[in-house]
Structure formats: C-alpha cells, structure tokens
Amino acid sequence: MARFEGRFSDASDLRIAVVVARFNDLITGKLLSGCLDCLSRHGIDTSETSSQLDIAWVPGSFELPLLAQTLAESERYEVVITLGAVIRGDTPHFDVVVAEASKGIATAARESGVPVIFGVLTTDTMQQALERAGIKSNLGWSYAMQALEMGSLMRALPG
Ligand code: INI
C-alpha cells in the first residue's frame, strides 16, 4: 500500500506564488502578513530578493483566477496561494464575485495541475473578516500551511 501525504519538513525549498486582491486591502494585507509569517517560519525565503517566492496584486477577488492560472501554468511555481476578501455587506454582487472566484480558482488548479489554494474570506460583515484576518486568528497562516502541505504532497506523488 502506498500512502501519500505532505511533509512540512520537506517544503522549505518550494517555489511559491501568492496572488493578493487589493479590494478590502485592510483584510487582504493582514492575510498576506499571516501567510508570509507562516512561510518564513517554515524556512521559505520571504525577503525582497527571494528567488523562491513571488507576490502578484490584482484589483479584486474576481481577478484572482486569471492570475492564479497564468502563474500556475508558467511552470515557475509548485503551488499558488490566492488571498481575497469578499464581504456581503459591501456588495450586491457578493454571490457573483464569490462564485467566479471559487470556480475559477478550482479550474486553475485542475487545468494547470498545480495546487491553487483558495484563500478567499467570504463573510457577512467587516467585523467577521477582521476576526479571521488577525483579531482572533489569521487564516493567512492556515492558507500558507495548506500550500506547504499540497506543494510537498504533489512532490511525493509518483511520476
Ligand atoms: N472584490 C473583492 O475582492 N471583494 C469584494 O467584497 C468586492 N465587492 O464588494 O464588490 C470586490 N469587487 C471587485 C471585483 O472583485 C472586481 O475587482 C471588479 O468587479 C472588477 O472586475
């Protein structure tokens, strides 16, 4: 029997892209900080001169899939992390933005064969978003952990 799983101890040389939405950057900036803190503490070089980590900014969560898929298909990265925040109170087209972001991110992963982490907070209020982006916990940290797990899992697969 083969057993495949990600190993965080094998993840420190992963090549990673992070795509961040500027919309609600009060929240997405905090998610990015938590994400980079986690990556750094797992041995990833997160400095400005890093050759293993790149960060791309897009206007909003709706644009995350295009960048995620383009970067995933570039063969430069082993995992892509998307970060966004869609807040129901802010937008009458909440459902449209969330649906396009989630479908598009899933498609980017499947079509490229590169894991793309869905780091888009979807909340009813700004308060809930703040709680998930640093006041209570920072889900940016969790998205980074999921990226390390998926990146190293893909390496562990045969072929
Ligand atoms: N983008 C977000 O990331 N979060 C939101 O809450 C949001 N609201 O409220 O509309 C949002 N809209 C912008 C959208 O993602 C696109 O950038 C825009 O429609 C241009 O394509």
mmCIF file of C-alpha atoms and ligand atoms in Angstrom:
data_model
loop_
_atom_site.group_PDB
_atom_site.id
_atom_site.type_symbol
_atom_site.label_atom_id
_atom_site.label_comp_id
_atom_site.label_asym_id
_atom_site.label_seq_id
_atom_site.Cartn_x
_atom_site.Cartn_y
_atom_site.Cartn_z
ATOM 1 C CA MET A 1 0.000 0.000 0.000
ATOM 2 C CA ALA A 2 1.276 3.447 -0.864
ATOM 3 C CA ARG A 3 0.459 6.304 1.427
ATOM 4 C CA PHE A 4 0.880 9.836 0.119
ATOM 5 C CA GLU A 5 0.929 12.905 2.315
ATOM 6 C CA GLY A 6 2.551 16.310 2.504
ATOM 7 C CA ARG A 7 5.513 16.848 4.823
ATOM 8 C CA PHE A 8 6.114 20.331 6.160
ATOM 9 C CA SER A 9 9.761 19.461 6.808
ATOM 10 C CA ASP A 10 10.273 18.905 3.049
ATOM 11 C CA ALA A 11 8.628 22.147 1.986
ATOM 12 C CA SER A 12 11.287 24.779 2.632
ATOM 13 C CA ASP A 13 12.502 24.861 -0.983
ATOM 14 C CA LEU A 14 9.072 25.047 -2.634
ATOM 15 C CA ARG A 15 8.613 27.708 -5.312
ATOM 16 C CA ILE A 16 5.514 29.661 -4.384
ATOM 17 C CA ALA A 17 3.412 32.443 -5.905
ATOM 18 C CA VAL A 18 0.944 34.456 -3.847
ATOM 19 C CA VAL A 19 -1.821 36.397 -5.633
ATOM 20 C CA VAL A 20 -3.498 39.056 -3.498
ATOM 21 C CA ALA A 21 -6.636 41.120 -4.157
ATOM 22 C CA ARG A 22 -6.383 44.844 -3.359
ATOM 23 C CA PHE A 23 -10.136 45.144 -2.701
ATOM 24 C CA ASN A 24 -10.587 45.199 1.080
ATOM 25 C CA ASP A 25 -6.833 45.505 1.466
ATOM 26 C CA LEU A 26 -7.267 46.189 5.165
ATOM 27 C CA ILE A 27 -8.142 42.487 5.316
ATOM 28 C CA THR A 28 -6.070 41.044 2.484
ATOM 29 C CA GLY A 29 -2.948 42.848 3.710
ATOM 30 C CA LYS A 30 -3.374 41.134 7.079
ATOM 31 C CA LEU A 31 -3.945 37.772 5.395
ATOM 32 C CA LEU A 32 -0.735 38.328 3.433
ATOM 33 C CA SER A 33 1.191 39.159 6.621
ATOM 34 C CA GLY A 34 -0.029 35.973 8.306
ATOM 35 C CA CYS A 35 0.733 33.940 5.202
ATOM 36 C CA LEU A 36 4.285 35.287 4.875
ATOM 37 C CA ASP A 37 4.938 34.823 8.595
ATOM 38 C CA CYS A 38 3.993 31.142 8.315
ATOM 39 C CA LEU A 39 6.046 30.609 5.159
ATOM 40 C CA SER A 40 9.058 32.320 6.716
ATOM 41 C CA ARG A 41 8.824 30.228 9.866
ATOM 42 C CA HIS A 42 8.825 27.096 7.713
ATOM 43 C CA GLY A 43 12.076 28.059 6.025
ATOM 44 C CA ILE A 44 10.801 29.869 2.915
ATOM 45 C CA ASP A 45 12.827 32.935 1.931
ATOM 46 C CA THR A 46 10.254 35.738 2.044
ATOM 47 C CA SER A 47 12.747 38.574 1.584
ATOM 48 C CA GLU A 48 12.532 41.110 -1.254
ATOM 49 C CA THR A 49 15.375 39.271 -3.000
ATOM 50 C CA SER A 50 13.791 35.829 -2.671
ATOM 51 C CA SER A 51 14.131 33.573 -5.697
ATOM 52 C CA GLN A 52 11.503 31.121 -4.445
ATOM 53 C CA LEU A 53 8.576 33.449 -3.694
ATOM 54 C CA ASP A 54 6.756 35.985 -5.869
ATOM 55 C CA ILE A 55 3.737 38.133 -4.998
ATOM 56 C CA ALA A 56 1.220 39.500 -7.529
ATOM 57 C CA TRP A 57 -1.551 42.009 -6.793
ATOM 58 C CA VAL A 58 -4.895 42.116 -8.646
ATOM 59 C CA PRO A 59 -7.761 44.623 -8.278
ATOM 60 C CA GLY A 60 -10.281 42.254 -6.682
ATOM 61 C CA SER A 61 -11.151 38.644 -5.980
ATOM 62 C CA PHE A 62 -12.863 38.365 -9.363
ATOM 63 C CA GLU A 63 -9.415 38.706 -10.992
ATOM 64 C CA LEU A 64 -7.702 36.087 -8.801
ATOM 65 C CA PRO A 65 -8.388 33.122 -11.135
ATOM 66 C CA LEU A 66 -6.753 34.642 -14.222
ATOM 67 C CA LEU A 67 -3.520 35.449 -12.403
ATOM 68 C CA ALA A 68 -3.566 32.184 -10.493
ATOM 69 C CA GLN A 69 -3.961 30.142 -13.674
ATOM 70 C CA THR A 70 -1.370 32.155 -15.612
ATOM 71 C CA LEU A 71 1.208 31.750 -12.842
ATOM 72 C CA ALA A 72 0.325 28.099 -12.261
ATOM 73 C CA GLU A 73 0.829 27.341 -15.962
ATOM 74 C CA SER A 74 4.153 29.223 -16.107
ATOM 75 C CA GLU A 75 5.999 26.177 -14.708
ATOM 76 C CA ARG A 76 7.832 28.508 -12.321
ATOM 77 C CA TYR A 77 5.808 27.587 -9.230
ATOM 78 C CA GLU A 78 4.856 24.401 -7.406
ATOM 79 C CA VAL A 79 1.971 25.994 -5.556
ATOM 80 C CA VAL A 80 -0.070 29.181 -5.870
ATOM 81 C CA ILE A 81 -1.877 30.861 -2.972
ATOM 82 C CA THR A 82 -4.778 33.245 -3.632
ATOM 83 C CA LEU A 83 -5.828 35.784 -0.994
ATOM 84 C CA GLY A 84 -9.034 37.815 -1.150
ATOM 85 C CA ALA A 85 -11.904 39.083 0.985
ATOM 86 C CA VAL A 86 -15.479 39.350 -0.210
ATOM 87 C CA ILE A 87 -17.849 40.945 2.287
ATOM 88 C CA ARG A 88 -21.575 40.569 1.717
ATOM 89 C CA GLY A 89 -22.434 43.915 3.278
ATOM 90 C CA ASP A 90 -20.220 45.722 0.771
ATOM 91 C CA THR A 91 -21.594 44.371 -2.439
ATOM 92 C CA PRO A 92 -24.890 43.470 -4.047
ATOM 93 C CA HIS A 93 -22.962 41.124 -6.343
ATOM 94 C CA PHE A 94 -21.338 39.185 -3.493
ATOM 95 C CA ASP A 95 -22.604 35.865 -4.851
ATOM 96 C CA VAL A 96 -21.284 36.586 -8.351
ATOM 97 C CA VAL A 97 -17.808 37.546 -7.153
ATOM 98 C CA VAL A 98 -17.582 34.559 -4.786
ATOM 99 C CA ALA A 99 -18.869 32.110 -7.401
ATOM 100 C CA GLU A 100 -16.464 33.310 -10.091
ATOM 101 C CA ALA A 101 -13.506 33.374 -7.709
ATOM 102 C CA SER A 102 -14.156 29.915 -6.311
ATOM 103 C CA LYS A 103 -14.960 28.245 -9.651
ATOM 104 C CA GLY A 104 -12.063 29.981 -11.366
ATOM 105 C CA ILE A 105 -9.551 29.053 -8.697
ATOM 106 C CA ALA A 106 -10.645 25.410 -8.761
ATOM 107 C CA THR A 107 -10.372 25.419 -12.567
ATOM 108 C CA ALA A 108 -6.900 26.992 -12.411
ATOM 109 C CA ALA A 109 -5.686 24.142 -10.210
ATOM 110 C CA ARG A 110 -7.278 21.376 -12.250
ATOM 111 C CA GLU A 111 -6.207 22.711 -15.650
ATOM 112 C CA SER A 112 -2.630 23.529 -14.614
ATOM 113 C CA GLY A 113 -2.024 20.508 -12.381
ATOM 114 C CA VAL A 114 -0.566 22.905 -9.803
ATOM 115 C CA PRO A 115 -2.285 23.262 -6.432
ATOM 116 C CA VAL A 116 -4.003 26.634 -6.062
ATOM 117 C CA ILE A 117 -5.040 27.447 -2.513
ATOM 118 C CA PHE A 118 -8.447 29.098 -2.068
ATOM 119 C CA GLY A 119 -7.632 31.839 0.416
ATOM 120 C CA VAL A 120 -10.712 33.968 -0.139
ATOM 121 C CA LEU A 121 -12.550 35.022 3.005
ATOM 122 C CA THR A 122 -16.303 35.253 2.474
ATOM 123 C CA THR A 123 -18.098 36.945 5.337
ATOM 124 C CA ASP A 124 -21.296 38.860 6.066
ATOM 125 C CA THR A 125 -19.540 41.749 7.823
ATOM 126 C CA MET A 126 -16.206 43.545 8.037
ATOM 127 C CA GLN A 127 -16.073 42.578 11.732
ATOM 128 C CA GLN A 128 -16.184 38.874 10.829
ATOM 129 C CA ALA A 129 -13.469 39.405 8.232
ATOM 130 C CA LEU A 130 -11.255 41.206 10.764
ATOM 131 C CA GLU A 131 -11.725 38.361 13.238
ATOM 132 C CA ARG A 132 -10.459 35.873 10.646
ATOM 133 C CA ALA A 133 -7.612 38.106 9.500
ATOM 134 C CA GLY A 134 -5.894 38.797 12.774
ATOM 135 C CA ILE A 135 -8.177 39.879 15.617
ATOM 136 C CA LYS A 136 -8.964 36.312 16.709
ATOM 137 C CA SER A 137 -6.930 34.207 14.310
ATOM 138 C CA ASN A 138 -5.261 34.822 10.976
ATOM 139 C CA LEU A 139 -6.407 32.477 8.249
ATOM 140 C CA GLY A 140 -3.498 33.676 6.114
ATOM 141 C CA TRP A 141 -1.369 31.403 8.279
ATOM 142 C CA SER A 142 -3.674 28.438 7.564
ATOM 143 C CA TYR A 143 -3.639 29.084 3.819
ATOM 144 C CA ALA A 144 0.170 29.015 3.908
ATOM 145 C CA MET A 145 0.129 25.698 5.777
ATOM 146 C CA GLN A 146 -2.263 24.251 3.212
ATOM 147 C CA ALA A 147 0.055 25.445 0.444
ATOM 148 C CA LEU A 148 3.077 23.769 2.047
ATOM 149 C CA GLU A 149 1.102 20.572 2.517
ATOM 150 C CA MET A 150 -0.190 20.479 -1.060
ATOM 151 C CA GLY A 151 3.135 21.503 -2.589
ATOM 152 C CA SER A 152 5.002 18.761 -0.794
ATOM 153 C CA LEU A 153 2.211 16.238 -1.399
ATOM 154 C CA MET A 154 2.451 16.817 -5.153
ATOM 155 C CA ARG A 155 6.194 16.174 -4.963
ATOM 156 C CA ALA A 156 5.549 12.914 -3.124
ATOM 157 C CA LEU A 157 3.284 11.505 -5.851
ATOM 158 C CA PRO A 158 4.789 9.022 -8.298
ATOM 159 C CA GLY A 159 5.825 10.367 -11.682
HETATM 160 N N1 INI B 1 -13.800 42.321 -4.792
HETATM 161 C C1 INI B 1 -13.403 41.737 -3.655
HETATM 162 O O1 INI B 1 -12.323 41.122 -3.612
HETATM 163 N N2 INI B 1 -14.183 41.796 -2.540
HETATM 164 C C2 INI B 1 -15.373 42.455 -2.523
HETATM 165 O O2 INI B 1 -16.053 42.474 -1.454
HETATM 166 C C3 INI B 1 -15.800 43.103 -3.713
HETATM 167 N N3 INI B 1 -17.033 43.873 -3.730
HETATM 168 O O3 INI B 1 -17.540 44.201 -2.656
HETATM 169 O O4 INI B 1 -17.544 44.200 -4.803
HETATM 170 C C4 INI B 1 -14.984 43.018 -4.868
HETATM 171 N N4 INI B 1 -15.363 43.596 -6.018
HETATM 172 C C5 INI B 1 -14.428 43.856 -7.094
HETATM 173 C C6 INI B 1 -14.301 42.680 -8.035
HETATM 174 O O5 INI B 1 -13.586 41.633 -7.427
HETATM 175 C C7 INI B 1 -13.552 43.081 -9.319
HETATM 176 O O6 INI B 1 -12.267 43.539 -8.980
HETATM 177 C C8 INI B 1 -14.272 44.185 -10.126
HETATM 178 O O7 INI B 1 -15.614 43.840 -10.365
HETATM 179 C C9 INI B 1 -13.556 44.410 -11.481
HETATM 180 O O8 INI B 1 -13.589 43.223 -12.292
#
